[in-house]
Each structure stands twice: as C-alpha cells, then as structure tokens.
Amino acid sequence: MNFGNQFRKLLKFNVISYFSNTRKLSLDGGSIKFFTPSLNIYENEVKSTTQFHLLPSLTSSSSSSSSSSVMTPDLSIKDSRIRNIISEPSTITDMNVGLPVSNLNINNFQLPSIFEREMIDPHGQVMEKKALNMIRIRHKKIKKHKRKKLLKRMKFHYRRLKRKRAAIKEQKLLKEITNTLEEGERYNPDQELNEHMQILNWTPPMTRVRGFLAPQEVIEKELERLRNKKLLDERIAVCLKKM
C-alpha cells in the first residue's frame, strides 16, 4: 500500500475517534496521543511526518472543560509530498461564461463545444481514383477495336446473312398475296347474302299457347288460326282502301 493512502486512512480514523466520547486523550506538551491498539502499526511512520497542535482558544478552556468537550486539531505537515496530496491547489482558474450579444448574427453563431469537427467542403477538390478510371477507359477502347476487327473479318458473312433474311421475308409476302387471291376467287356474294337473311328471318319454334306449355297438335292449330286471321286482316285492309 502507498504511504499517501496509509496516511489518509490514518487521518480519517484519528479524526473520527477524536470526536467520539468513547476514546480517551492525553495532553503532553500540546501533542495528542491516541490510546488505541490499531494505531501502534503506524506510530513510527506518523511521528516523523505529522504533529497535532491544539488551537489557542481550546487550550485555555481545556483545563476547565471536562474530558467530553469537543476540540478541533490543527494539522501541520512537514513532508512536501503529503502536503501536495492533501492541500487544495494554489491557483484556481475562473471561467467567466457570458450570455451572447443581442446584435450577434445567428448564422455565424457557434456554440462552444469540447469536440471540434472538421467541416468537409462539398465544392472542394475531389480525389479521384485515376488508375481505375484509366483502366476502364482502356477496356472500352480495346472492346471497340475488337469490334472493328470482327466487322472487317466477317463482312462477307454478314452480307450473306442479310440476303438470306431478305429472301425469307419475300417468300412470306408472296404466300400471303397468293392466299388472299385464292380467297377472292372463292367468294360468292349471293350465297353470303342468303346466309345473312336466314339469320335475320329465323324465329324460335313455338312451344307455348297463351302462356302455357302445349303439345305439338295444339301448337299447329294455333298457328293455322293465326295465319287465317292474318289473311283476313289483309283482305279487310284492301277492301277499305278500295272504298
């Protein structure tokens, strides 16, 4: 254990025991001796470095007061190393922080911060990877050069392919033209007109008489009656026109 830590521990223990009434003190020429078994370990170390003195106000009243009266010791340390550990720093820096000025521009105002960050300029110089860009450009040029060489070497082959494709297109067009001519020769307008008229004149077969299902004999009688009625109506209309 370090001597500074030992001294702090000893000092704390002595002050607590001094203010408690259970400890007994003896005055011998202004010095204080503690009759505790735990202090025998540090007695030789403390004698060379520390010495306790009573305050003058307390020495006069010590004779009249009883042993239970409270006395505050004054600590004087000879060793400079221990003094620096315990004593407060000699210089204290006062940090005066004031409010911001009312006329201060808000855009340029910066709050004080511990961490300072470097602002990256968006319009600054951009470090490009020139080697990679050059390799890409070279690859593009090589591909272009190879394409040109291939076109030179395969020029006649590509011409043959074009001719074959054109011939195939012509054959398809000729087939379509011949098919349309054959369809025109086979076309009969009278036959198509009759088919359309049959579709328009078609009537569904009669299955009901006066809203009820009826057998075929009753349906035929009803049809005859309707035909006769139609003929009578036509004759009456002709007679009325003559009158």
Short mmCIF file of C-alpha atoms in Angstrom, two decimals:
data_model
loop_
_atom_site.label_atom_id
_atom_site.label_comp_id
_atom_site.label_asym_id
_atom_site.label_seq_id
_atom_site.Cartn_x
_atom_site.Cartn_y
_atom_site.Cartn_z
CA MET A 1 0.00 0.00 0.00
CA ASN A 2 1.28 3.52 -0.79
CA PHE A 3 2.25 5.77 2.09
CA GLY A 4 -0.18 8.51 0.94
CA ASN A 5 -3.11 6.09 1.13
CA GLN A 6 -1.94 4.89 4.55
CA PHE A 7 -1.79 8.47 5.79
CA ARG A 8 -5.28 9.33 4.53
CA LYS A 9 -6.70 6.21 6.15
CA LEU A 10 -4.93 7.01 9.43
CA LEU A 11 -6.05 10.66 9.41
CA LYS A 12 -9.70 9.74 8.81
CA PHE A 13 -9.64 7.17 11.59
CA ASN A 14 -7.98 9.59 14.08
CA VAL A 15 -10.47 12.43 13.41
CA ILE A 16 -13.47 10.12 13.90
CA SER A 17 -12.02 8.70 17.09
CA TYR A 18 -11.16 12.20 18.35
CA PHE A 19 -14.74 13.44 18.16
CA SER A 20 -16.22 10.30 19.73
CA ASN A 21 -16.62 10.29 23.52
CA THR A 22 -15.52 6.69 23.89
CA ARG A 23 -11.85 7.50 23.09
CA LYS A 24 -9.52 8.81 25.84
CA LEU A 25 -6.97 11.54 25.09
CA SER A 26 -3.87 12.69 26.97
CA LEU A 27 -2.21 16.07 26.50
CA ASP A 28 1.56 16.06 26.56
CA GLY A 29 3.13 19.40 25.57
CA GLY A 30 0.41 20.30 23.07
CA SER A 31 0.54 16.96 21.25
CA ILE A 32 -2.27 14.38 21.21
CA LYS A 33 -1.73 10.69 21.76
CA PHE A 34 -4.43 8.12 20.99
CA PHE A 35 -4.65 5.04 23.15
CA THR A 36 -5.98 2.65 20.55
CA PRO A 37 -4.48 -0.72 19.62
CA SER A 38 -4.90 -0.08 15.90
CA LEU A 39 -2.52 2.93 15.89
CA ASN A 40 0.53 1.01 17.04
CA ILE A 41 1.16 -0.15 13.47
CA TYR A 42 1.50 3.39 12.08
CA GLU A 43 3.03 5.05 15.16
CA ASN A 44 6.62 5.09 13.91
CA GLU A 45 5.62 6.37 10.45
CA VAL A 46 3.39 9.17 11.73
CA LYS A 47 5.88 10.50 14.31
CA SER A 48 8.30 11.59 11.60
CA THR A 49 5.72 13.29 9.36
CA THR A 50 2.73 14.55 11.42
CA GLN A 51 2.19 16.55 14.58
CA PHE A 52 -1.16 17.67 16.02
CA HIS A 53 -1.48 21.06 17.77
CA LEU A 54 -4.41 22.38 19.73
CA LEU A 55 -5.91 25.77 18.90
CA PRO A 56 -5.15 28.56 21.43
CA SER A 57 -8.83 29.09 22.20
CA LEU A 58 -9.22 25.45 23.09
CA THR A 59 -6.03 25.15 25.24
CA SER A 60 -7.28 27.76 27.70
CA SER A 61 -10.66 26.14 28.05
CA SER A 62 -9.28 22.61 28.17
CA SER A 63 -8.49 22.80 31.92
CA SER A 64 -11.98 23.98 32.87
CA SER A 65 -13.90 21.79 30.44
CA SER A 66 -14.43 18.11 31.04
CA SER A 67 -12.91 15.28 29.04
CA SER A 68 -16.11 15.05 26.96
CA SER A 69 -15.67 18.61 25.48
CA VAL A 70 -15.05 18.90 21.73
CA MET A 71 -11.63 20.10 20.50
CA THR A 72 -10.63 20.68 16.84
CA PRO A 73 -6.99 19.92 15.97
CA ASP A 74 -4.82 21.98 13.65
CA LEU A 75 -2.85 19.83 11.22
CA SER A 76 0.64 20.88 10.14
CA ILE A 77 2.52 18.63 7.73
CA LYS A 78 6.27 18.79 7.23
CA ASP A 79 6.64 16.49 4.26
CA SER A 80 6.02 18.35 0.98
CA ARG A 81 4.77 15.23 -0.83
CA ILE A 82 1.94 14.67 1.66
CA ARG A 83 1.16 18.41 1.74
CA ASN A 84 0.59 18.47 -2.03
CA ILE A 85 -1.75 15.49 -1.80
CA ILE A 86 -3.98 16.99 0.90
CA SER A 87 -3.83 20.75 0.33
CA GLU A 88 -6.03 22.48 -2.26
CA PRO A 89 -4.47 23.77 -5.49
CA SER A 90 -2.80 27.17 -5.20
CA THR A 91 -4.24 28.60 -8.44
CA ILE A 92 -7.90 28.29 -9.47
CA THR A 93 -8.83 29.30 -12.99
CA ASP A 94 -12.14 31.18 -13.09
CA MET A 95 -14.09 30.57 -16.29
CA ASN A 96 -16.38 33.54 -16.91
CA VAL A 97 -19.08 32.48 -19.35
CA GLY A 98 -21.29 35.34 -20.56
CA LEU A 99 -24.53 35.47 -22.47
CA PRO A 100 -24.41 36.05 -26.26
CA VAL A 101 -24.70 39.61 -27.53
CA SER A 102 -28.11 40.69 -28.84
CA ASN A 103 -26.63 42.07 -32.09
CA LEU A 104 -24.83 38.78 -32.82
CA ASN A 105 -25.53 37.25 -36.22
CA ILE A 106 -27.38 33.94 -35.77
CA ASN A 107 -25.98 32.41 -38.97
CA ASN A 108 -22.36 32.80 -37.81
CA PHE A 109 -23.05 31.91 -34.17
CA GLN A 110 -21.37 28.74 -32.94
CA LEU A 111 -21.94 27.14 -29.57
CA PRO A 112 -18.79 26.27 -27.60
CA SER A 113 -18.13 22.55 -27.74
CA ILE A 114 -15.45 20.22 -26.46
CA PHE A 115 -15.20 18.25 -29.70
CA GLU A 116 -14.13 20.10 -32.84
CA ARG A 117 -15.15 18.51 -36.13
CA GLU A 118 -13.65 19.26 -39.50
CA MET A 119 -16.28 20.51 -41.94
CA ILE A 120 -15.96 18.91 -45.38
CA ASP A 121 -16.32 21.37 -48.26
CA PRO A 122 -18.85 19.92 -50.77
CA HIS A 123 -17.35 22.01 -53.60
CA GLY A 124 -13.78 21.18 -52.74
CA GLN A 125 -11.26 19.17 -54.67
CA VAL A 126 -12.36 15.57 -55.24
CA MET A 127 -9.67 12.91 -55.06
CA GLU A 128 -10.41 10.55 -57.93
CA LYS A 129 -9.05 7.06 -58.37
CA LYS A 130 -7.27 7.83 -61.61
CA ALA A 131 -5.78 4.38 -62.08
CA LEU A 132 -9.21 2.71 -62.05
CA ASN A 133 -10.67 5.27 -64.46
CA MET A 134 -7.77 4.82 -66.86
CA ILE A 135 -8.21 1.03 -66.79
CA ARG A 136 -11.93 1.38 -67.58
CA ILE A 137 -11.23 3.72 -70.50
CA ARG A 138 -8.61 1.30 -71.83
CA HIS A 139 -11.07 -1.62 -71.65
CA LYS A 140 -13.67 0.36 -73.61
CA LYS A 141 -11.14 1.23 -76.31
CA ILE A 142 -9.99 -2.40 -76.57
CA LYS A 143 -13.61 -3.59 -76.99
CA LYS A 144 -14.22 -1.00 -79.71
CA HIS A 145 -11.06 -2.04 -81.55
CA LYS A 146 -12.00 -5.73 -81.36
CA ARG A 147 -15.47 -4.96 -82.70
CA LYS A 148 -14.00 -3.18 -85.72
CA LYS A 149 -11.65 -6.09 -86.45
CA LEU A 150 -14.55 -8.54 -86.25
CA LEU A 151 -16.63 -6.48 -88.70
CA LYS A 152 -13.74 -6.42 -91.18
CA ARG A 153 -13.16 -10.15 -90.90
CA MET A 154 -16.86 -11.15 -91.08
CA LYS A 155 -18.01 -8.55 -93.62
CA PHE A 156 -18.95 -11.02 -96.41
CA HIS A 157 -20.50 -13.45 -93.96
CA TYR A 158 -22.83 -10.75 -92.62
CA ARG A 159 -23.81 -9.81 -96.20
CA ARG A 160 -24.82 -13.41 -96.92
CA LEU A 161 -26.94 -13.46 -93.75
CA LYS A 162 -28.71 -10.24 -94.82
CA ARG A 163 -29.51 -11.71 -98.23
CA LYS A 164 -30.95 -14.87 -96.68
CA ARG A 165 -33.14 -12.87 -94.32
CA ALA A 166 -34.42 -10.69 -97.18
CA ALA A 167 -35.25 -13.79 -99.28
CA ILE A 168 -37.20 -15.34 -96.39
CA LYS A 169 -39.22 -12.12 -95.98
CA GLU A 170 -40.05 -12.07 -99.73
CA GLN A 171 -41.26 -15.67 -99.65
CA LYS A 172 -43.58 -14.93 -96.72
CA LEU A 173 -45.03 -11.91 -98.54
CA LEU A 174 -45.67 -13.93 -101.73
CA LYS A 175 -47.51 -16.61 -99.73
CA GLU A 176 -49.78 -14.03 -98.12
CA ILE A 177 -50.61 -12.47 -101.52
CA THR A 178 -51.48 -15.84 -103.12
CA ASN A 179 -53.73 -16.76 -100.18
CA THR A 180 -55.70 -13.50 -100.49
CA LEU A 181 -56.15 -14.03 -104.28
CA GLU A 182 -57.49 -17.55 -103.77
CA GLU A 183 -59.98 -16.32 -101.15
CA GLY A 184 -61.21 -13.63 -103.57
CA GLU A 185 -61.83 -16.19 -106.32
CA ARG A 186 -63.81 -18.43 -103.97
CA TYR A 187 -66.01 -15.59 -102.71
CA ASN A 188 -69.74 -15.76 -103.74
CA PRO A 189 -71.81 -12.68 -102.74
CA ASP A 190 -75.28 -14.27 -103.38
CA GLN A 191 -74.55 -17.16 -101.06
CA GLU A 192 -73.36 -14.85 -98.29
CA LEU A 193 -76.49 -12.67 -98.66
CA ASN A 194 -78.79 -15.67 -98.30
CA GLU A 195 -76.98 -16.78 -95.18
CA HIS A 196 -77.44 -13.36 -93.59
CA MET A 197 -81.15 -13.25 -94.48
CA GLN A 198 -81.72 -16.67 -92.97
CA ILE A 199 -80.19 -15.48 -89.73
CA LEU A 200 -82.38 -12.38 -89.69
CA ASN A 201 -85.63 -14.22 -90.56
CA TRP A 202 -85.09 -17.05 -88.15
CA THR A 203 -87.77 -17.37 -85.47
CA PRO A 204 -87.63 -19.69 -82.48
CA PRO A 205 -90.08 -22.64 -82.52
CA MET A 206 -93.40 -22.10 -80.74
CA THR A 207 -93.71 -24.18 -77.56
CA ARG A 208 -96.41 -22.25 -75.63
CA VAL A 209 -100.02 -21.34 -76.30
CA ARG A 210 -101.41 -18.42 -74.27
CA GLY A 211 -98.52 -18.76 -71.80
CA PHE A 212 -98.82 -22.50 -71.16
CA LEU A 213 -96.81 -25.43 -72.48
CA ALA A 214 -98.82 -27.33 -75.11
CA PRO A 215 -98.39 -30.43 -77.30
CA GLN A 216 -97.42 -30.17 -80.97
CA GLU A 217 -101.02 -30.70 -82.28
CA VAL A 218 -102.39 -27.77 -80.32
CA ILE A 219 -99.50 -25.60 -81.45
CA GLU A 220 -100.19 -26.40 -85.14
CA LYS A 221 -103.90 -25.50 -84.74
CA GLU A 222 -102.95 -22.21 -83.13
CA LEU A 223 -100.57 -21.41 -85.98
CA GLU A 224 -103.29 -22.07 -88.58
CA ARG A 225 -105.67 -19.80 -86.72
CA LEU A 226 -103.10 -17.01 -86.67
CA ARG A 227 -102.42 -17.40 -90.40
CA ASN A 228 -106.14 -17.24 -91.23
CA LYS A 229 -106.51 -14.19 -89.04
CA LYS A 230 -103.62 -12.54 -90.81
CA LEU A 231 -105.18 -13.23 -94.22
CA LEU A 232 -108.50 -11.81 -93.09
CA ASP A 233 -106.84 -8.68 -91.84
CA GLU A 234 -105.05 -8.20 -95.15
CA ARG A 235 -108.29 -8.61 -97.13
CA ILE A 236 -110.13 -6.15 -94.91
CA ALA A 237 -107.35 -3.62 -95.39
CA VAL A 238 -107.56 -4.00 -99.20
CA CYS A 239 -111.33 -3.51 -99.15
CA LEU A 240 -111.07 -0.41 -97.06
CA LYS A 241 -108.55 1.09 -99.48
CA LYS A 242 -110.90 0.49 -102.48
CA MET A 243 -113.77 2.22 -100.72
#
